[in-house]
Coordinates of C-alpha atoms (C1' of nucleotides) in Angstrom, one line a residue:
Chain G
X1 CA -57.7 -3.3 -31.6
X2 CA -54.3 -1.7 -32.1
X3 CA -54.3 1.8 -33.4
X4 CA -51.1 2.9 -35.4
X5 CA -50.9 6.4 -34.3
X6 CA -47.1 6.7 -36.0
X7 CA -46.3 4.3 -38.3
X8 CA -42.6 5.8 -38.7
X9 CA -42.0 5.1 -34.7
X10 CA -41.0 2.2 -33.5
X11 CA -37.4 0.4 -32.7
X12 CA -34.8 -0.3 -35.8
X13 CA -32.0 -2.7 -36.6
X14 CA -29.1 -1.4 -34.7
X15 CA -24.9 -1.3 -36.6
X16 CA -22.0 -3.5 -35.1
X17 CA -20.0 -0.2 -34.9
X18 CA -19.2 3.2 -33.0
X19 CA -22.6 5.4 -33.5
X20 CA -20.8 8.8 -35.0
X21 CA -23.4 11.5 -34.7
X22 CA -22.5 12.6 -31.0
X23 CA -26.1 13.2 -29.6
X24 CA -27.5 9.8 -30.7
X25 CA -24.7 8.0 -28.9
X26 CA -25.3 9.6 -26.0
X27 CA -28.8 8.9 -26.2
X28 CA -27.9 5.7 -26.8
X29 CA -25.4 5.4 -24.0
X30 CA -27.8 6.4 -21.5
X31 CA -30.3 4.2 -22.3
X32 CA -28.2 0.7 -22.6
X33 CA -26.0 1.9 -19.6
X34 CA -29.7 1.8 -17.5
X35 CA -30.8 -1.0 -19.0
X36 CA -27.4 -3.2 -18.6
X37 CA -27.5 -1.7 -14.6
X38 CA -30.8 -2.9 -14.4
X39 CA -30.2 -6.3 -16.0
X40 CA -27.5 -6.7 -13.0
X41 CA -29.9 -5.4 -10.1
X42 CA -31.9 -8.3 -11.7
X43 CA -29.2 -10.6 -11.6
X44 CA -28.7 -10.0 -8.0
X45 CA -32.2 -10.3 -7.1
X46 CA -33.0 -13.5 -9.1
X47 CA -29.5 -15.5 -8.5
X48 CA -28.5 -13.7 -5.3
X49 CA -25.2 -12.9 -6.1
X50 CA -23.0 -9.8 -6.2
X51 CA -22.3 -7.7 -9.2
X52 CA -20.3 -4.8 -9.4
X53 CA -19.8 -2.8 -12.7
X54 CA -17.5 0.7 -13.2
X55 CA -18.9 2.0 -16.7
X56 CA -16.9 5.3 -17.9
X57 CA -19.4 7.6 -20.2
X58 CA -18.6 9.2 -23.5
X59 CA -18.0 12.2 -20.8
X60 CA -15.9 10.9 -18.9
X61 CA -18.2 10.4 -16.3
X62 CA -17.8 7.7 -13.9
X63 CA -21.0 5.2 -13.3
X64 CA -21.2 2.6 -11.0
X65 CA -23.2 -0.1 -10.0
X66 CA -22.0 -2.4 -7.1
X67 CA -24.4 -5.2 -4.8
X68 CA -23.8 -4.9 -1.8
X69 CA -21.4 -2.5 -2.4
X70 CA -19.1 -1.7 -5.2
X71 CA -16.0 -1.5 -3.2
X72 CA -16.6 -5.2 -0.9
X73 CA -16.8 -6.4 -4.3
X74 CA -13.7 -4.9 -5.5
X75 CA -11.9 -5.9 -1.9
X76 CA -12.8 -9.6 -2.8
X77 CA -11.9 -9.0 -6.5
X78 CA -8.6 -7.8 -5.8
X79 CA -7.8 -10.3 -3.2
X80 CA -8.4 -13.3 -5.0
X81 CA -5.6 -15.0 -5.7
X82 CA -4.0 -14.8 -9.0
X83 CA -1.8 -12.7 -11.0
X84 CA -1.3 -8.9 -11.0
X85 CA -4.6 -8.8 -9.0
X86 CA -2.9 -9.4 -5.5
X87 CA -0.5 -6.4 -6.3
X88 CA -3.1 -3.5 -4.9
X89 CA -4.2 -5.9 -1.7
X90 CA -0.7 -6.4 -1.6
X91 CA -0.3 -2.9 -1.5
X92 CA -3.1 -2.4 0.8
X93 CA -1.5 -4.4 3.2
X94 CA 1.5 -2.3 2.8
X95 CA 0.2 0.3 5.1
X96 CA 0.6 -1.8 8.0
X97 CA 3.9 -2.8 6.9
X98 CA 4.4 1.2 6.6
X99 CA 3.4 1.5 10.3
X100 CA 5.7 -1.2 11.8
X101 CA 8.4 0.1 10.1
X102 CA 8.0 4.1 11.4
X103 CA 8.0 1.9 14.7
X104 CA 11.1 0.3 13.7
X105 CA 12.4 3.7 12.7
X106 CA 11.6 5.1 16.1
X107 CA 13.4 2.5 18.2
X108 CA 16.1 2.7 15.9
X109 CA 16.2 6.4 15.8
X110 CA 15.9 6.2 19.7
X111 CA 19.1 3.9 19.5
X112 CA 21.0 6.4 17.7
X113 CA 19.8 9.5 20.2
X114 CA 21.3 7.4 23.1
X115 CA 24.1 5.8 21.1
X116 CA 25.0 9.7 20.3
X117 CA 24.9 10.4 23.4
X118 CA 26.9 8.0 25.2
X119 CA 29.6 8.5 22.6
X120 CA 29.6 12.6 23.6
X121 CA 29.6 12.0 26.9
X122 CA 32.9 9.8 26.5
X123 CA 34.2 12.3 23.3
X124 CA 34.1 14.7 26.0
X125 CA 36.2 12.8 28.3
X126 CA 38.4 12.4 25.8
X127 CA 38.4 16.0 24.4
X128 CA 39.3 16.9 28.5
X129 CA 42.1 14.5 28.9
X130 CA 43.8 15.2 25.4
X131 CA 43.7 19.3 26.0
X132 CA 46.4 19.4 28.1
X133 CA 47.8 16.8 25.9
X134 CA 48.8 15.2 29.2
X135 CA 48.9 11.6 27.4
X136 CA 51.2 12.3 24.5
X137 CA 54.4 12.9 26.7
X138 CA 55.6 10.5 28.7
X139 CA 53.8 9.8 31.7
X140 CA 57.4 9.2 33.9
X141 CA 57.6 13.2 33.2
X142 CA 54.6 14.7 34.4
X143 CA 55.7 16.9 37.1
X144 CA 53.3 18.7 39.7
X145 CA 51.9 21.3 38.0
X146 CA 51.0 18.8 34.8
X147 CA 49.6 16.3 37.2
X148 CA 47.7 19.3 39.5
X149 CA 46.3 20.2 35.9
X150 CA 45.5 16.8 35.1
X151 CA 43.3 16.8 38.3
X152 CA 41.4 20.1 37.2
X153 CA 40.8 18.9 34.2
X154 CA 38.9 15.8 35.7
X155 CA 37.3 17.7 38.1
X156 CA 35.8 19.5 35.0
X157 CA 34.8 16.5 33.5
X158 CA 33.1 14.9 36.5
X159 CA 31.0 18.2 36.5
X160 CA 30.1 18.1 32.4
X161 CA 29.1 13.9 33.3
X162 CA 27.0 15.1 36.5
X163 CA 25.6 17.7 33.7
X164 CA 24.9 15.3 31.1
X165 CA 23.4 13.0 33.5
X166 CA 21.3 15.0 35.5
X167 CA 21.0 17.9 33.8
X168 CA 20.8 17.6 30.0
X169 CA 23.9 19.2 29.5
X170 CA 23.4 22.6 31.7
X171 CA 25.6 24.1 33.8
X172 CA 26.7 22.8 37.1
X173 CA 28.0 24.6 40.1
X174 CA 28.3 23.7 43.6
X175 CA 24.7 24.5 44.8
X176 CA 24.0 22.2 42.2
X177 CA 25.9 19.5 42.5
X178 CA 25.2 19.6 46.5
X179 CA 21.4 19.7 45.6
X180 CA 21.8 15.8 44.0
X181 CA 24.6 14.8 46.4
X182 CA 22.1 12.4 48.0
X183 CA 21.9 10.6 44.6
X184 CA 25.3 10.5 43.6
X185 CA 28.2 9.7 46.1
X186 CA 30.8 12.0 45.7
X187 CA 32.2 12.8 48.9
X188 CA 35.7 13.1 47.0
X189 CA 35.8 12.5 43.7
X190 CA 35.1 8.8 44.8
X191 CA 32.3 6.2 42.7
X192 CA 31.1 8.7 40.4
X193 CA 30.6 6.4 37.7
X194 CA 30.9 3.0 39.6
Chain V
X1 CA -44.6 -20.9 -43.6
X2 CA -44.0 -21.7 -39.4
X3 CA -44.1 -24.7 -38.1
X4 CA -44.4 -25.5 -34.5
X5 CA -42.5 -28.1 -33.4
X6 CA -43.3 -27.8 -29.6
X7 CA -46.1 -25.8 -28.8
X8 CA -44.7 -25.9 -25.0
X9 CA -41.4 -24.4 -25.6
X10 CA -40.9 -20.7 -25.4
X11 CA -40.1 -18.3 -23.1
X12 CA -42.3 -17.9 -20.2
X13 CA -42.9 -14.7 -17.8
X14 CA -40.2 -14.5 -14.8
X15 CA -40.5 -13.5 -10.8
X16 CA -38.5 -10.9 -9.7
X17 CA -37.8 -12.9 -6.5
X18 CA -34.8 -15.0 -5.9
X19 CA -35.2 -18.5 -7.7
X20 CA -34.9 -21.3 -5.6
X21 CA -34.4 -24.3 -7.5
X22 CA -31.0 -24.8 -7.2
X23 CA -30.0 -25.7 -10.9
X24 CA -32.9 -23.5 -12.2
X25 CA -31.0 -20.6 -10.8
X26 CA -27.4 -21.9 -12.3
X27 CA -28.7 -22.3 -15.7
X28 CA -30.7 -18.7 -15.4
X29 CA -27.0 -17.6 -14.1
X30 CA -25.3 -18.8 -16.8
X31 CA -27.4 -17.7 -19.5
X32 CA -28.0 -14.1 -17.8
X33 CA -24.5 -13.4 -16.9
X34 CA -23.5 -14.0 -20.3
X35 CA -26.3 -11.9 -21.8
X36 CA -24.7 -9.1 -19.9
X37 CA -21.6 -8.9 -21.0
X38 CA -22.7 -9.5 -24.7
X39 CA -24.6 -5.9 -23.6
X40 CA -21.8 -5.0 -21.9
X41 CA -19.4 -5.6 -24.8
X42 CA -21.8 -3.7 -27.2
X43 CA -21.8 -0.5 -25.3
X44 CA -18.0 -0.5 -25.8
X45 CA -18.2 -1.0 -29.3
X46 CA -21.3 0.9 -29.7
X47 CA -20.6 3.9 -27.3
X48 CA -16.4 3.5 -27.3
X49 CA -16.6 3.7 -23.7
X50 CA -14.6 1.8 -21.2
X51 CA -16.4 -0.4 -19.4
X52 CA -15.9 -3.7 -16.2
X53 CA -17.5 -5.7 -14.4
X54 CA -16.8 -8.4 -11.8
X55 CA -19.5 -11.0 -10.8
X56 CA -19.3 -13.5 -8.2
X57 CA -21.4 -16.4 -9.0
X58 CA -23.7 -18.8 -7.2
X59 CA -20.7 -21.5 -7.2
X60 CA -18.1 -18.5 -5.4
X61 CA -16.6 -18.3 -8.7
X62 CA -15.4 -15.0 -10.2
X63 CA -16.0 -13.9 -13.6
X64 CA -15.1 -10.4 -15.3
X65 CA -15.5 -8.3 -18.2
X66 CA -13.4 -5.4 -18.8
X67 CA -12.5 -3.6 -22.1
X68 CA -10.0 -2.4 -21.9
X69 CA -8.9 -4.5 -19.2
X70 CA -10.4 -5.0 -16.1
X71 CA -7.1 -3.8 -14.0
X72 CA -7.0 -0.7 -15.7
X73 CA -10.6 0.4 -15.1
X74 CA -10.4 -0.5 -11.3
X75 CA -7.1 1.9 -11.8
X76 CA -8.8 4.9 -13.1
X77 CA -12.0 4.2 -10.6
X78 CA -9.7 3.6 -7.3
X79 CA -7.7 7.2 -8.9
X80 CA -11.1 8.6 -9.0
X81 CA -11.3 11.4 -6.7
X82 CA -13.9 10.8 -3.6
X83 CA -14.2 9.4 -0.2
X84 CA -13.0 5.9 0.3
X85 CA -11.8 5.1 -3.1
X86 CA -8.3 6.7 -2.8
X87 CA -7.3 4.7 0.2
X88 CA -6.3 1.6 -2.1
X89 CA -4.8 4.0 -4.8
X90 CA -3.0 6.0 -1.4
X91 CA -1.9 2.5 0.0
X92 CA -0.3 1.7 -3.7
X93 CA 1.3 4.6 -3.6
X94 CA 2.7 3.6 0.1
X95 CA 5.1 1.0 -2.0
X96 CA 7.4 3.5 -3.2
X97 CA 7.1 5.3 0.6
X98 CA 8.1 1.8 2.1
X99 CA 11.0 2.3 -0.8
X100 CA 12.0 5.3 0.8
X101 CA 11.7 4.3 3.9
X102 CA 13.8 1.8 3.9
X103 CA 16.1 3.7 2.5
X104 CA 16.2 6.0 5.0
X105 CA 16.5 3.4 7.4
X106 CA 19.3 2.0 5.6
X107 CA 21.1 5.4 6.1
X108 CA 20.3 5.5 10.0
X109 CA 21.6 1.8 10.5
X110 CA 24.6 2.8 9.5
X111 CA 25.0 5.9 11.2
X112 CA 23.8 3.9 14.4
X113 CA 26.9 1.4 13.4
X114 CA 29.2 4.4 13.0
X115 CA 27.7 5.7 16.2
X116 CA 28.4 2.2 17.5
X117 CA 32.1 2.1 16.8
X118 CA 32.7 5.2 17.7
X119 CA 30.8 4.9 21.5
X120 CA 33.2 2.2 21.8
X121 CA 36.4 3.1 20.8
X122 CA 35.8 5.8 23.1
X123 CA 34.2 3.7 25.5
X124 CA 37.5 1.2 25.5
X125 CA 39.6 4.6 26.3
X126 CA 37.0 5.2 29.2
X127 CA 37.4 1.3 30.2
X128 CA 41.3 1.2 29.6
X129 CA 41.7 4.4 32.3
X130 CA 38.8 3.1 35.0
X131 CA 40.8 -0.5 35.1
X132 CA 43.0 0.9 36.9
X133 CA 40.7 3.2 38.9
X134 CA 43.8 5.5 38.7
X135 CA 41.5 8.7 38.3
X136 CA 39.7 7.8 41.9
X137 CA 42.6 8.3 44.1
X138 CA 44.0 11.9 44.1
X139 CA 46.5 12.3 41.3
X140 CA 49.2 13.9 43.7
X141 CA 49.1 10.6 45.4
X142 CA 50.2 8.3 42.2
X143 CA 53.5 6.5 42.9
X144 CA 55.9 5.6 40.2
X145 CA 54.4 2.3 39.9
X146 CA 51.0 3.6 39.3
X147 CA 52.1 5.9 36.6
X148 CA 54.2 2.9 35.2
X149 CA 51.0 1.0 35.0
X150 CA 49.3 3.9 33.6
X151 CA 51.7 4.2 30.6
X152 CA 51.3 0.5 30.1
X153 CA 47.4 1.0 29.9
X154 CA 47.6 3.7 27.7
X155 CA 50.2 1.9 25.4
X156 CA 47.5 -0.7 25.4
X157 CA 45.0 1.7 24.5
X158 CA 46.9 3.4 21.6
X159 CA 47.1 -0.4 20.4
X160 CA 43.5 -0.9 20.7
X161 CA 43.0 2.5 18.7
X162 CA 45.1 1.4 15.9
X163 CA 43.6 -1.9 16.2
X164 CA 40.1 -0.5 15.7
X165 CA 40.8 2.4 12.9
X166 CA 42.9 0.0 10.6
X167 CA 42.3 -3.3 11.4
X168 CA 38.5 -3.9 12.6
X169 CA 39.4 -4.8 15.5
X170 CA 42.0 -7.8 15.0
X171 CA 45.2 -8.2 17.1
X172 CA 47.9 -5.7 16.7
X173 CA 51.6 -7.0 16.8
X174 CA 54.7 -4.7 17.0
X175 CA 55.4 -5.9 13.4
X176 CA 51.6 -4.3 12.1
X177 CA 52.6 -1.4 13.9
X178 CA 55.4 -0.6 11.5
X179 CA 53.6 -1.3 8.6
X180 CA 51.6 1.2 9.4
X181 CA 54.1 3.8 10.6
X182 CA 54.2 5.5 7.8
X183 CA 50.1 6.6 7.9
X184 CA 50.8 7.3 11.7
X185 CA 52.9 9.0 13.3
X186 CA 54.3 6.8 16.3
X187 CA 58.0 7.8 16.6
X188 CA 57.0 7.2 20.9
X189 CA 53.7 7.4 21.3
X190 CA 53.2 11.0 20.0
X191 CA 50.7 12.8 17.9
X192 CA 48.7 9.5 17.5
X193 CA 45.1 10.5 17.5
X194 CA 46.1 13.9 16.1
Chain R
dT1 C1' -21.7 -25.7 -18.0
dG2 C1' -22.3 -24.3 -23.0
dT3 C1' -25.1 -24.5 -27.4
dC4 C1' -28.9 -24.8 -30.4
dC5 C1' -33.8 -24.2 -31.1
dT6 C1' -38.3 -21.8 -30.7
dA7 C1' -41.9 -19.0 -28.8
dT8 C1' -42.5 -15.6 -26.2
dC9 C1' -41.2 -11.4 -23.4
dA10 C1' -38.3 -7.4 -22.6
dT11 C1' -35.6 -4.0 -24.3
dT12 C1' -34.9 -0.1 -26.8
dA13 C1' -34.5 3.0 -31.3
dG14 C1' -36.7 6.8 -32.7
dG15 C1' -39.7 10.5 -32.0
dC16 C1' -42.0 13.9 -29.0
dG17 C1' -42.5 16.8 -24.8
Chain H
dA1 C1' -30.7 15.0 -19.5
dC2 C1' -35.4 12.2 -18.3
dG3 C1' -39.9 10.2 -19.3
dC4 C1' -43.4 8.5 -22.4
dC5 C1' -45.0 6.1 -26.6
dT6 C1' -44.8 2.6 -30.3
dA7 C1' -43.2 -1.2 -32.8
dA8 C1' -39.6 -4.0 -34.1
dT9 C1' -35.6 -6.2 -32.6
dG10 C1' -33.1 -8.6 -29.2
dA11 C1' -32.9 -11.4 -25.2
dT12 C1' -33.9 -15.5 -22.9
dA13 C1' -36.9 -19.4 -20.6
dG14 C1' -37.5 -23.9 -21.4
dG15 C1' -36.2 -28.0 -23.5
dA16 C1' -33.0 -31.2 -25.6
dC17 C1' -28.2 -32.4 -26.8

DNA sequence: TGTCCTATCATTAGGCG
DNA sequence: ACGCCTAATGATAGGAC
């Protein structure tokens, strides 16, 4: 026998539109959002598939429900093809194309270290031979002083090229250069370079 | 007054286990998946809430709910702060790195190209003076026919020079030469580079 | 797969703790 | 916010189209 304890309880007809009074809805909003979650846990169970559902409360709160997990589900969503879909998996994939091009980067930055360096090493060649301005006149006129100059001056620069080389650009004096005359053949002046 | 039609139609209790006939499970799919998102649907209007949902089916095939739209809930979920979620949002925002990057990289290509054209003007005055090996022997030693060639080389070189600063690198006749006498200085051979 | 139908079963509105 | 209770409403299994 069924006893009516309350006769005013029980469920009622429900509106098509946004419940106002703020407590009710989220009374309301708790109850379907469990009760929706559910009917997807049960979806998963009884058709074995996967479900994932983001649901954003009256609060702003964030809820989720995801089988397995809500992000594999979102990794498959977004990489199915079609559409604006593929533009975040796109992006995703981005990351590598990030990382091959700060390799890139590197080499090239590399490139312009030695390139940089290979031009100063001949800028200072240059910046050696024009100082006396040697080149400008006439070579038919050098006389012995200009051309005993001249030969200073690329004494100097075989030492600032044994410097760059060896050294890194430090200074260079005889000790020095005797130290790595073994590697480099400079009896007199001779094969330096070549 | 009720009639009944079929007394064995109706709904009937359900397991909770996975179904197993094939098209049972379908048509309990079908029926199911759409009964969520009529739920899901009402919470939005009912609640005002934002709300998606992304369910692969039996048959592999992808269906969604999202009001407002599916991408922009998966937005403001990825955005959410926490743990793995912002590495999609992180590699979206990667794009506009890869922008700058290759920007940047732009910017050093051409620098290494400058680099470039300088390392070889410089390396065609280092190339033009080696020929002759003339720096090798002692310079007190040079003969008048070694300057001569020495001059020669170095007109070539000024040549070259002009060749590569005004032309890119095409021939240089005696008649280009004057056209350009005005923008350099070449009553003989002085003041060229500076 | 979707829709309509019907007879159930499941959900949930409203109230109370 | 959560759980329990009740009763009415809503959802859906099963069948047929």
């Amino acid at each position: 026998m069924v006893m009516k304890k309350n006769p005013s309880t029980g469920r009622k007809k429900t509106a098509t539109t946004k419940i106002q009074t703020k407590s009710h809805l989220q009374v309301t909003f708790s109850k379907r959002r469990s009760g929706i979650f559910n009917k997807a846990s049960e979806l998963c169970t009884l058709c074995g598939v996967e479900v994932a559902m983001i649901v954003f409360s009256p609060g702003n709160k964030v809820f989720s429900f995801g089988h397995p997990k809500v992000e594999t589900i979102l990794d498959r969503f977004l990489s199915a093809p079609g559409s604006k879909k593929h533009q975040l998996l796109e992006a995703h994939r981005s990351i590598y194309n990030i990382h091959e091009l700060n390799v890139h980067l590197t080499e090239i930055l590399n490139q312009v270290e030695a390139e940089k360096k290979h031009g100063d090493l001949l800028e200072e060649m240059r910046r050696l031979n024009q100082r006396e301005h040697w080149w400008e006149a006439p070579i038919r006129e050098l006389g012995l002083h200009e051309l005993e100059q001249l030969r200073a001056s690329m004494e100097e620069l075989k030492k600032n090229i044994i410097a760059v080389i060896l050294n890194g650009g430090g200074k260079v004096d005889d000790e020095f250069l005797e130290s790595k005359a073994a590697a480099f053949i400079i009896p007199n002046g001779h094969n330096l370079l070549y």
